[in-house]
Coordinates of C-alpha atoms in Angstrom, one line a residue:
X306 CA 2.5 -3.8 -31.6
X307 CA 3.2 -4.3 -28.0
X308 CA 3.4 -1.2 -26.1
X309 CA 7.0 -0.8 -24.6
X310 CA 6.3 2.7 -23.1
X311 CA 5.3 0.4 -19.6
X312 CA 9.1 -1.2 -20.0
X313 CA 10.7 2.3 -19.3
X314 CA 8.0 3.4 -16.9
X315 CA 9.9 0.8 -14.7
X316 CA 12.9 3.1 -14.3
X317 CA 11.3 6.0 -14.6
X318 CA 7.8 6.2 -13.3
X319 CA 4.7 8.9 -13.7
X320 CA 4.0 12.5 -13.2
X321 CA 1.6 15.1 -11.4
X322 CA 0.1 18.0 -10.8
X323 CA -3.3 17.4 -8.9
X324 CA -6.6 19.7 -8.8
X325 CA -8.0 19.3 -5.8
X326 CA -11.3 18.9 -4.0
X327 CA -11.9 16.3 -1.4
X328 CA -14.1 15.6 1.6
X329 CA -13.0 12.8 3.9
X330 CA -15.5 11.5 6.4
X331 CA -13.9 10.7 9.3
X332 CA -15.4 8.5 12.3
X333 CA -15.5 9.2 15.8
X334 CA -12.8 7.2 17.7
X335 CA -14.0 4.9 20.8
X336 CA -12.6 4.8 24.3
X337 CA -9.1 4.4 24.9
X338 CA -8.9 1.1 22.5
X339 CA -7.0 1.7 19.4
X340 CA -8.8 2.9 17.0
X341 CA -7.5 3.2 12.9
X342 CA -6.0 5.6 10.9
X343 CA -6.2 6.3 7.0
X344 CA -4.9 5.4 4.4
X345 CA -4.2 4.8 0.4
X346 CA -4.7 4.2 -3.6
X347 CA -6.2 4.9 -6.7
X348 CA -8.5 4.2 -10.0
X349 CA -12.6 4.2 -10.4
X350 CA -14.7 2.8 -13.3
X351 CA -15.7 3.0 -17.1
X352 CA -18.4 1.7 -19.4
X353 CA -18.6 -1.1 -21.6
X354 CA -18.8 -0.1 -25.6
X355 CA -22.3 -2.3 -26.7
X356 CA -24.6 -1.3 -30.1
X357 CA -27.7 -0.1 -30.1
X358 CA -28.8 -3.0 -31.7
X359 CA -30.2 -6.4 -30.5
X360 CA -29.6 -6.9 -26.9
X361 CA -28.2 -10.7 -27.8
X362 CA -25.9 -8.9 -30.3
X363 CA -24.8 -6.5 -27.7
X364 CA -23.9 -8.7 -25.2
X365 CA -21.7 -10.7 -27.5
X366 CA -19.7 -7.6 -28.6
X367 CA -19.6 -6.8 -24.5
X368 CA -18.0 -10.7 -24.0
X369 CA -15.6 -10.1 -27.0
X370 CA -14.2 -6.9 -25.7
X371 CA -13.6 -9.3 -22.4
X372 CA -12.2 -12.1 -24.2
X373 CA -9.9 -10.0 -26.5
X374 CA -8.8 -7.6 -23.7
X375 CA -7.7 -10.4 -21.5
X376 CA -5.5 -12.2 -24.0
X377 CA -3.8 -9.5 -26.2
X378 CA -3.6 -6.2 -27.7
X379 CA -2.2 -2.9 -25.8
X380 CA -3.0 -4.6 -22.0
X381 CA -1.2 -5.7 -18.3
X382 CA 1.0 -8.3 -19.9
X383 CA 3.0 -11.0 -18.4
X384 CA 5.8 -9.2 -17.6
X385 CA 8.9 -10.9 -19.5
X386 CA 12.7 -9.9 -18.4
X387 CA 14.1 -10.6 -15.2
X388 CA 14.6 -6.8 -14.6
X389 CA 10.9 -6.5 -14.2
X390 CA 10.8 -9.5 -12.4
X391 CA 12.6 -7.9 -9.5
X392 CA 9.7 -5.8 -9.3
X393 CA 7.2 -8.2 -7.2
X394 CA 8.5 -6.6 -4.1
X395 CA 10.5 -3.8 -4.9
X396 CA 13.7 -5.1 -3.9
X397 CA 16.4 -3.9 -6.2
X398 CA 16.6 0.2 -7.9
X399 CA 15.2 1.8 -9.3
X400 CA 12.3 2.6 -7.5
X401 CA 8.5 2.7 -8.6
X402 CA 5.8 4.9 -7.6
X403 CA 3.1 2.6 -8.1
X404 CA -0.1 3.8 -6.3
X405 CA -1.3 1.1 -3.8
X406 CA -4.4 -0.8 -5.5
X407 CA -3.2 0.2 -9.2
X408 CA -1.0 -2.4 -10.7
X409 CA 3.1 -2.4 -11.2
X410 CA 2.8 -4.0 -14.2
X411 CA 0.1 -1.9 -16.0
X412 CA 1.1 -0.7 -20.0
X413 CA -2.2 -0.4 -21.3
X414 CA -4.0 2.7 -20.9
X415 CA -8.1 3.5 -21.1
X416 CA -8.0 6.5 -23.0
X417 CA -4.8 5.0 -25.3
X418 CA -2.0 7.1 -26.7
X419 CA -3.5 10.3 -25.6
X420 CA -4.0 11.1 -29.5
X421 CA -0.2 10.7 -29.2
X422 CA 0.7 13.1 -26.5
X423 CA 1.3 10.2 -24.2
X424 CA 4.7 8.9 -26.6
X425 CA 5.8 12.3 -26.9
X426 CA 6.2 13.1 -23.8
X427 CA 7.5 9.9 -23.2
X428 CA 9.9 10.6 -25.8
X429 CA 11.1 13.5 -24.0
X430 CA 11.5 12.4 -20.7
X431 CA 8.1 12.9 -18.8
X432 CA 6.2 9.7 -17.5
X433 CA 2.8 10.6 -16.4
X434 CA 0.4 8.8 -14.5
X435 CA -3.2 9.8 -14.3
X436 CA -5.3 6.7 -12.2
X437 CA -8.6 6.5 -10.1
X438 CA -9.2 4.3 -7.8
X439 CA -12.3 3.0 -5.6
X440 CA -13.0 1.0 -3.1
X441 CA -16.5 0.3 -2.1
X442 CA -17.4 -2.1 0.6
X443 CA -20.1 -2.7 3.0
X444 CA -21.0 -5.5 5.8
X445 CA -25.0 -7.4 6.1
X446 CA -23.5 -9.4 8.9
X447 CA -21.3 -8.8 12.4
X448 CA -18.9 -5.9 13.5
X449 CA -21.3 -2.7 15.8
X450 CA -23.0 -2.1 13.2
X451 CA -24.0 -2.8 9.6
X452 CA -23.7 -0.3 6.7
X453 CA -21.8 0.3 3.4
X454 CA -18.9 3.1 2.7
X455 CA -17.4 4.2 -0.8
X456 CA -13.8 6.1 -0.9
X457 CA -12.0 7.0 -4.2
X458 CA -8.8 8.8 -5.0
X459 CA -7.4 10.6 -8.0
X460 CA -4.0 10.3 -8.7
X461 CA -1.4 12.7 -10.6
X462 CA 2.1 11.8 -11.2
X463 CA 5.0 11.8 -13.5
X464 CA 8.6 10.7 -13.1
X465 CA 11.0 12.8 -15.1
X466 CA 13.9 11.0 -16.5
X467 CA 16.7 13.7 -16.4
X468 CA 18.9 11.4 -19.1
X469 CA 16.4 11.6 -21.6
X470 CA 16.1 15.6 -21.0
X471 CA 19.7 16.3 -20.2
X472 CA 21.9 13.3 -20.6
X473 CA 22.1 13.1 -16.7
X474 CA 22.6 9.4 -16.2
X475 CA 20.3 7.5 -13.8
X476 CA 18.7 11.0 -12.2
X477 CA 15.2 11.0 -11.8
X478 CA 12.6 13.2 -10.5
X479 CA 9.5 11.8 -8.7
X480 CA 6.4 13.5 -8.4
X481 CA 2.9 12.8 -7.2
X482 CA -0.2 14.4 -5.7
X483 CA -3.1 12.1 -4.7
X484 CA -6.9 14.1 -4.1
X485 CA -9.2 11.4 -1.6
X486 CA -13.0 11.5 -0.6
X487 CA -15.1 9.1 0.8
X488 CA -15.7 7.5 4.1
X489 CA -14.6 4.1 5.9
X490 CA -16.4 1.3 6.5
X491 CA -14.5 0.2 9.2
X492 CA -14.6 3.5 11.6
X493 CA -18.3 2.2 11.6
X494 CA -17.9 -1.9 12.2
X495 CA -15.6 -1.0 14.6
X496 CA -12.2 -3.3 13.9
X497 CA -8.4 -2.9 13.3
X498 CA -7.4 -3.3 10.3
X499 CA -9.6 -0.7 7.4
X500 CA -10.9 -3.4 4.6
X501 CA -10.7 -0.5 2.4
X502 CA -6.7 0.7 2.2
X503 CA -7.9 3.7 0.2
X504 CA -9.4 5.5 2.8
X505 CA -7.7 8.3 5.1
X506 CA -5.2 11.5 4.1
X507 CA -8.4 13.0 2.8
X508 CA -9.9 16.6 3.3
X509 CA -10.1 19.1 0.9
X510 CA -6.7 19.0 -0.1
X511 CA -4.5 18.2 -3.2
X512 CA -1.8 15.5 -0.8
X513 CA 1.9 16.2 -2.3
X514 CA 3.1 12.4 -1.7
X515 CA 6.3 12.3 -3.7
X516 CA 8.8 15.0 -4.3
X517 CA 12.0 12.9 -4.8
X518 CA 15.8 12.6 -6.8
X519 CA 16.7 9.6 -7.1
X520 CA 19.8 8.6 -8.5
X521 CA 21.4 5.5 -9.4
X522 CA 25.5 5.2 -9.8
X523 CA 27.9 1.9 -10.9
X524 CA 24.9 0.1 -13.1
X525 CA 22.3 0.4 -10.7
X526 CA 24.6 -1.2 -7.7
X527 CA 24.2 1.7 -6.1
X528 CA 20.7 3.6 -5.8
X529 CA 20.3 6.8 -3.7
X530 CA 16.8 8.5 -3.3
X531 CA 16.0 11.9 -0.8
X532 CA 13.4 14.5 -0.7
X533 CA 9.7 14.5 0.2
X534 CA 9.1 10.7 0.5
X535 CA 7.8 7.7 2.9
X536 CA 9.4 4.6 4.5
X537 CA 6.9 2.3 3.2
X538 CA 7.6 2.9 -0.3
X539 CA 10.5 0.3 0.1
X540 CA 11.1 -1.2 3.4
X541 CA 8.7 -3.3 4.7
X542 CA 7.1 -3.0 1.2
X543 CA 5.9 -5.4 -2.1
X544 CA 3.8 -5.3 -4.9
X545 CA 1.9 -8.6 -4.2
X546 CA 0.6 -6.7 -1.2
X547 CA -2.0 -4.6 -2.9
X548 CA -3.5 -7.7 -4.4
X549 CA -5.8 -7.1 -1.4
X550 CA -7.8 -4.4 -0.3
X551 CA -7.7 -4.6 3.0
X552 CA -5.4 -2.5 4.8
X553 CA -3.7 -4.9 7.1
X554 CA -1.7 -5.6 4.3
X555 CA -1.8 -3.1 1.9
X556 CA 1.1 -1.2 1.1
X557 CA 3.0 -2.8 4.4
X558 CA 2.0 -4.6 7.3
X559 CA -0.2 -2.2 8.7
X560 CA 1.2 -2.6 12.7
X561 CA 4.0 -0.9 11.8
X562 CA 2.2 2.2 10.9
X563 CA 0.0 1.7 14.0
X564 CA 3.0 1.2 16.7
X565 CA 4.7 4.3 14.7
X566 CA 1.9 6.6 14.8
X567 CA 1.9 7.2 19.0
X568 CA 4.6 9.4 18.3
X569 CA 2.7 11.4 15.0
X570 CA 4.6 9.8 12.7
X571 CA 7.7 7.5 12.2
X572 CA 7.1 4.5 9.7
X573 CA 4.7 6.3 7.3
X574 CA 2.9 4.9 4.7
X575 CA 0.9 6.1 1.2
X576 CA -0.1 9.4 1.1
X577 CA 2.1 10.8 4.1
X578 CA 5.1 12.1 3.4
X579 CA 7.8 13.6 5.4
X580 CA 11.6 14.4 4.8
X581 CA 13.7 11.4 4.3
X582 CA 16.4 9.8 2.0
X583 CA 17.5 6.4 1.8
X584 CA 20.8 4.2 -0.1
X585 CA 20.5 1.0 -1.3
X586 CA 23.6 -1.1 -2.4
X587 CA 22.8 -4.5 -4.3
X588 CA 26.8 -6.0 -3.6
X589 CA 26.1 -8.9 -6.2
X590 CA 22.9 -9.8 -8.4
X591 CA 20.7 -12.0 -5.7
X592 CA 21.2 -9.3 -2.5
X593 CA 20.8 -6.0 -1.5
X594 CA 21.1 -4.3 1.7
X595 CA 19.2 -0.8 2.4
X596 CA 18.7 1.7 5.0
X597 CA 17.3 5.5 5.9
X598 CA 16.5 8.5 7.8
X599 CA 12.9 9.8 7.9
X600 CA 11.3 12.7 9.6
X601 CA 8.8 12.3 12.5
X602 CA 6.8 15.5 13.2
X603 CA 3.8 16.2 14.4
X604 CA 1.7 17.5 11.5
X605 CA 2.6 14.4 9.3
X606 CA -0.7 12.9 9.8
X607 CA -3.3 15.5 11.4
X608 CA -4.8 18.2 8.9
X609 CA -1.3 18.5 6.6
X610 CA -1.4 18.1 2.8
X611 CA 2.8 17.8 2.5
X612 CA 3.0 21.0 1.4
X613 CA 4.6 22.3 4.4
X614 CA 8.3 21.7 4.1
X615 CA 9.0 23.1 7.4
X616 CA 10.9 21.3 10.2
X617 CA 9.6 23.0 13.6
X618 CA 7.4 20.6 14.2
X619 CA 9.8 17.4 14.2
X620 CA 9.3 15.2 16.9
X621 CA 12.7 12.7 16.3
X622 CA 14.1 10.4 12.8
X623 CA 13.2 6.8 11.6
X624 CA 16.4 4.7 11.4
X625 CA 15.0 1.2 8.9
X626 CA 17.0 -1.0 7.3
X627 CA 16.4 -4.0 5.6
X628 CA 18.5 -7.0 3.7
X629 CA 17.0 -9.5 1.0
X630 CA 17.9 -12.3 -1.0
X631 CA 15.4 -12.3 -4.7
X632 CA 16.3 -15.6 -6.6
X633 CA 14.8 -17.4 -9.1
X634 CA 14.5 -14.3 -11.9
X635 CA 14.0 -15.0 -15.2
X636 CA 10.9 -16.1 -17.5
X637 CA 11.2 -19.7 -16.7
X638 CA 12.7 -19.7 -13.1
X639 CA 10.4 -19.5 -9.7
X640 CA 11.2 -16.3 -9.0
X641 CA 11.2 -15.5 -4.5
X642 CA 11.8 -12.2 -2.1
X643 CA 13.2 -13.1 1.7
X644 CA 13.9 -10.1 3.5
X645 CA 14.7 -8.9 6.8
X646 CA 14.3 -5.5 8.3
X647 CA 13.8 -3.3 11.4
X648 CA 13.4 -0.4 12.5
X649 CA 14.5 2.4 15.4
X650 CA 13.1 6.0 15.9
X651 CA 14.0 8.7 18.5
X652 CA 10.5 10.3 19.4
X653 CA 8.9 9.7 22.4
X654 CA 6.1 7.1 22.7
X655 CA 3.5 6.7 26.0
X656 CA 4.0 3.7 27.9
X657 CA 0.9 1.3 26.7
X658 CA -0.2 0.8 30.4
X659 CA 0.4 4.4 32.0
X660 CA -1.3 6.3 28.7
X661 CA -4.5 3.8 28.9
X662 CA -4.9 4.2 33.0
X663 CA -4.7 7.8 32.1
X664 CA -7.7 7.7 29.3
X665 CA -9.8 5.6 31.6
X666 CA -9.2 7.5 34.6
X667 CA -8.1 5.1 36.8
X668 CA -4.7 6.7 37.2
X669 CA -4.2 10.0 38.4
X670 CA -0.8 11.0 37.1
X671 CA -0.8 14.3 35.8
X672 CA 1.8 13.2 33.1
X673 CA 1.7 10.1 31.1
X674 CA 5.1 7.9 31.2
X675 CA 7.1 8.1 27.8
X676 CA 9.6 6.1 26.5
X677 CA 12.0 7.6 24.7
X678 CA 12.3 5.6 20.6
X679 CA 10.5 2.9 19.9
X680 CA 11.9 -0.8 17.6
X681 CA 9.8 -2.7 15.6
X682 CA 11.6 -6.3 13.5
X683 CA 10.2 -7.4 10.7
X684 CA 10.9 -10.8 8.4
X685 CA 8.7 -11.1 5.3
X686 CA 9.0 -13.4 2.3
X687 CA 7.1 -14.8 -1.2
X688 CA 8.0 -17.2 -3.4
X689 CA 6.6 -18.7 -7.0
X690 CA 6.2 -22.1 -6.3
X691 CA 4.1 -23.3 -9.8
X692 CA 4.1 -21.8 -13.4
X693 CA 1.2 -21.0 -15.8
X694 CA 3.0 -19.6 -18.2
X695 CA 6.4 -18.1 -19.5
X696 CA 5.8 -14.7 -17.6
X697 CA 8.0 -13.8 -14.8
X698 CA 4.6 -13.2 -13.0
X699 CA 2.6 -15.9 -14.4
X700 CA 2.3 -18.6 -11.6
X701 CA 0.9 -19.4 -8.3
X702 CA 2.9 -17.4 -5.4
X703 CA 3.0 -18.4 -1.8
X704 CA 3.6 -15.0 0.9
X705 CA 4.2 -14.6 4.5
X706 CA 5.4 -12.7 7.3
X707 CA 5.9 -11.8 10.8
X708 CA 6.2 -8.3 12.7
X709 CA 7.4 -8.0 16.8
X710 CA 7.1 -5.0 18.3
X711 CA 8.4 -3.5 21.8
X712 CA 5.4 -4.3 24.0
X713 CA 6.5 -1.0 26.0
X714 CA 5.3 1.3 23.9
X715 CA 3.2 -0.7 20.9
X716 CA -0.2 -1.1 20.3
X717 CA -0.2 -4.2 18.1
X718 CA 2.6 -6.1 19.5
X719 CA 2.7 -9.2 17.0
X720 CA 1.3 -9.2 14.1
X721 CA 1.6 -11.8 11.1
X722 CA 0.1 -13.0 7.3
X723 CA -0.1 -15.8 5.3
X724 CA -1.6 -15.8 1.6
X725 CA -2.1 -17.0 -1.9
X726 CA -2.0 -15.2 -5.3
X727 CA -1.9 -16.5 -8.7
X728 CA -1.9 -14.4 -12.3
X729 CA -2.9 -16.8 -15.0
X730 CA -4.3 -20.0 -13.2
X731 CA -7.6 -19.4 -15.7
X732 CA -7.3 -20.4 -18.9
X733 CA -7.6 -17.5 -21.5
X734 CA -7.1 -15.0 -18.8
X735 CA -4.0 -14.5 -19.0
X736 CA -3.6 -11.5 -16.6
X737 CA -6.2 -12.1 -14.1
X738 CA -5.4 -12.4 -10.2
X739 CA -7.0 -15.2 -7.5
X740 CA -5.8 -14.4 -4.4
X741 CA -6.6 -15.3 -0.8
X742 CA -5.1 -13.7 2.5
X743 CA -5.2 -14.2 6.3
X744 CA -3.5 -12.3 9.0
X745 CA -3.5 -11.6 12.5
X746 CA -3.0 -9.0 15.1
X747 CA -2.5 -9.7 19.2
X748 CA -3.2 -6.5 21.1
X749 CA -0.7 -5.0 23.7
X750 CA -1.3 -6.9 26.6
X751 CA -0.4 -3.9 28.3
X752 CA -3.4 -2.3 27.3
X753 CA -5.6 -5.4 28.2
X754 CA -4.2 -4.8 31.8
X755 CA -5.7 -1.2 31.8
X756 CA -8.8 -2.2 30.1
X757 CA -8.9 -4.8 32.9
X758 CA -8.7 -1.8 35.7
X759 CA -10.9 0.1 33.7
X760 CA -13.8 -2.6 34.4
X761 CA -12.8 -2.9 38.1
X762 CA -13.0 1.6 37.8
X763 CA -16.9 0.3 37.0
X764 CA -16.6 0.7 33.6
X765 CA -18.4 -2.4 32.8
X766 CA -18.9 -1.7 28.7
X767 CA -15.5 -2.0 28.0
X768 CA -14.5 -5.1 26.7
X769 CA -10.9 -6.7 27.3
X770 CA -9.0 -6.8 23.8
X771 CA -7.3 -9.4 22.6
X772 CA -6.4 -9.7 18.7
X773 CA -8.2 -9.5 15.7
X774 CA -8.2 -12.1 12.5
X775 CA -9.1 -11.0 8.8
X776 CA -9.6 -13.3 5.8
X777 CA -10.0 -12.4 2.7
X778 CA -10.4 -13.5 -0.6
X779 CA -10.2 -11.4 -4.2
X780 CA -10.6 -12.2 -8.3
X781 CA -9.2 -9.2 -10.2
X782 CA -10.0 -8.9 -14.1
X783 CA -9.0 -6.8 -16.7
X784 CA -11.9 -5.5 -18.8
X785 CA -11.0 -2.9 -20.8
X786 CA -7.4 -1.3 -21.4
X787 CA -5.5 -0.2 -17.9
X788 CA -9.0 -1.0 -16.3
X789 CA -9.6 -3.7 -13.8
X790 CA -12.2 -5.0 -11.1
X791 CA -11.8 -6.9 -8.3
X792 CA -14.6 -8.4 -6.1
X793 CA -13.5 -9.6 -2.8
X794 CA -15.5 -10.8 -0.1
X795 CA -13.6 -10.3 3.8
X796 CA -14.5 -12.4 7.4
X797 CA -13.5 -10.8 10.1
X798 CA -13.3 -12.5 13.7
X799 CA -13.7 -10.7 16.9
X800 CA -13.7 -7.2 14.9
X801 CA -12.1 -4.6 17.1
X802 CA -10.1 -7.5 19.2
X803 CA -12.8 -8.0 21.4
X804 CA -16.2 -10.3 21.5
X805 CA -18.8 -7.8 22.1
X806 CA -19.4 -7.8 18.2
X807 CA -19.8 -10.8 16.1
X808 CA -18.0 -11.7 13.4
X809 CA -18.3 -9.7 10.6
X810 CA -18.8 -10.4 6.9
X811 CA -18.2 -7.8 4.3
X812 CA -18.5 -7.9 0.4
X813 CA -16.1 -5.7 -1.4
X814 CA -15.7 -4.0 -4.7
X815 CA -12.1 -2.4 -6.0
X816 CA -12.0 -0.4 -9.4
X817 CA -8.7 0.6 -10.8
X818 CA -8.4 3.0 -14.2
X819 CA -5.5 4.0 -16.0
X820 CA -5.9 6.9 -17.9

């Protein structure tokens, strides 16, 4: 019998409370170029069930399990209704709390029903989510130098559906606490965008990323959310953009996060979490419109775990909004997601030239010229554009987007993506992704003018930046219940936006396990 358990997860979500033990290995940051922060995920790995018999016989029971896993049973399914169609980028309530790398259509579960704890609970009202995730990834070719880096996260969380408890209609509580270790390949190579989005918000720490109500009023027209949260859970934010593991991508264009992070905060992504709340009104079936307020302070990123509610430390507030147009739902329609959204903080941000001549010490102003908020636009958009099957995601999908940002005060002042990705394009494997991604980031030229005076300072080993391309290219497979691996190989040209490195090739490995 199918499980339906991942049909209600959609408005509800998971739940959490996290031991924790981590160690994060950070990497020292070079001169005044940008360097990269940290970031997101979750599952690890799991053993094949073979005999001791026969190693012939054995294998054939291992290629079974595949074959059976990937075309029935208790397992990621095509997703069927156009309510869970709406999910490929999050546009429409209620919200899910789907840990970046882990999939949004997930119902199967490794260890199964929990010897029947899991559809109790479920029955009253608790939706938990237990998931670990790794990234491994390492580069034989290109970037300053060449190594391998491993970075995992454990993930507790539950949604609690306050109907099902109290006969509250459409309250729900969102909770979730993520636990990191590991270290980053790409604090070693040396470029912009992390090819492993798991990595960062580590330490020895138990991360509170969700503590949330959400609420949804006049059938789910109207859907209202506040408490400990993050702007990139919706704005700016999709599904399809975890397909990949590189963090130029996944959870949001990752420029946003860069520009917003000059001022300790502003546009956060997974794991960091400030205050916020944020209303979305859908004012007929094909459009909604959204907007919020989120907390920038100073602690968001640096040494916090989001356990510290306090507000002392608050540097200004996030203003994004966003409006998109989703047509095409259904099981047999091409379903697509246009949107287009911005957004405006009030902290303080150094001027990109002044802060730079500063670092490099060829301007000796004792205070660094700040600009007071900071506006970033973005436009963003996928679209189905071939079936392989009746499932709302079962087809080839074509995704895009553009980001500009106010040269003033960013560091990555355009940035843009184009990509593939496909569920079902093999026959017999039903729910297994191909995708393929390229995107793009120009550096300030702000900052090329100050590495320019830098050199004329005599500074001669710094190189002028410029921008930074990433390719990449990913097969995911589902090999056991809630388990799934996905081998992806990245190129990356002019790795840290300058040519002093060569190109760099790195061979990737993501494992994703839902308890």
């Amino acid at each position: 019998m199918r499980d339906t358990s991942g049909r209600r997860r959609l408005f509800c979500g998971r739940l959490a409370l996290l031991g924790a033990m981590a160690l994060s290995v950070t990497a020292p940051a070079a001169h005044a170029q940008i360097t990269v922060p940290d970031k997101n995920a979750p599952a690890d790995t799991h053993s094949a069930r073979t005999a001791r018999k026969p190693a012939r016989a054995a294998d054939d029971a291992v290629m079974d399990l595949f074959k059976s896993t990937a075309k029935a049973g208790e397992q990621d399914e095509a997703v069927q209704s156009a309510e869970q169609s709406a999910w490929l980028t999050r546009p429409l309530q209620p919200s899910t709390f789907v840990v970046p790398g882990s999939s949004a259509y997930q119902t199967a579960h490794l260890l199964g029903q929990w010897g029947g704890l899991l559809p109790l609970l479920e029955r009253n009202g608790i939706h938990p989510f237990v998931n670990y995730l790794m990234e491994a990834a390492g580069n034989p070719s290109g970037g300053k130098v060449q190594t391998g880096a491993y970075a995992h996260q454990v993930t507790l969380a539950a949604d609690i559906d306050w109907f099902q408890i109290a006969h509250v209609a459409g309250l729900v509580t969102h909770i979730e606490v993520v636990n990191r270790e590991g270290n980053n390949l790409s604090s070693a190579m040396g470029n912009l965008f992390d090819v492993q989005e798991i990595w960062g918000g580590g330490g020895d720490v138990a991360r509170l990323v969700y503590f949330t109500m959400e609420q949804n009023l006049f059938a789910g027209r109207v859907n209202i959310m506040a408490g400990r949260m993050l702007a990139g859970t919706d704005f700016a934010a999709s599904d399809l953009y975890c397909n990949f593991q590189n963090l130029g991508l996944c959870p949001n264009p990752e420029s946003l996060f860069l520009n917003s992070r000059t001022s300790n905060g502003g546009f956060q992504i997974f794991p960091y979490s400030a205050w916020g709340g944020r209303i979305r009104v859908r004012p007929t079936r094909l459009v909604y419109v959204q907007g919020g307020a989120y907390e920038e302070q100073n602690s968001t990123l640096i040494g916090a775990s989001g356990w510290d509610w306090s507000t002392h430390q608050s540097t200004g507030v996030l203003f994004p909004f966003e409006i998109g147009f989703t047509p095409g739902a259904g099981a047999h329609g091409l379903p697509g997601h246009y949107k287009i959204g911005g957004m405006f903080d009030t902290a303080s941000h150094p001027d990109m030239l002044y802060q730079n001549e500063m670092l490099a010490g060829v301007n000796p102003i004792a205070v660094p010229k700040m600009h007071r908020g900071q506006t970033q636009i973005y436009a963003l958009a996928d679209q189905m554009v071939h079936r392989f099957g009746p499932g709302d995601t079962s087809g080839l999908v074509v995704l895009g987007g553009y980001v500009w940002s106010d040269a003033a005060t960013a560091e990555i002042t355009r940035f843009g993506f184009a990509g593939l990705s496909s569920i079902g394009m093999i026959p017999g494997r039903k729910m297994d992704q191909v995708s393929f991604l390229a995107l793009y980031g120009e550096v300030n030229p702000r900052m090329k003018a100050s590495d320019a005076l830098e050199r004329k300072a005599g500074n001669t080993a710094v190189a002028p930046q410029t921008n930074e391309i990433d390719f990449e290219a990913d097969y995911a497979a589902t090999v056991l219940p809630g388990t799934k691996l996905m081998p992806n190989v990245q190129y990356i040209v002019r790795p840290g936006a300058v040519s002093t490195y060569h190109n760099a090739l790195v061979f990737g490995m993501r494992t994703s396990v839902l308890f």
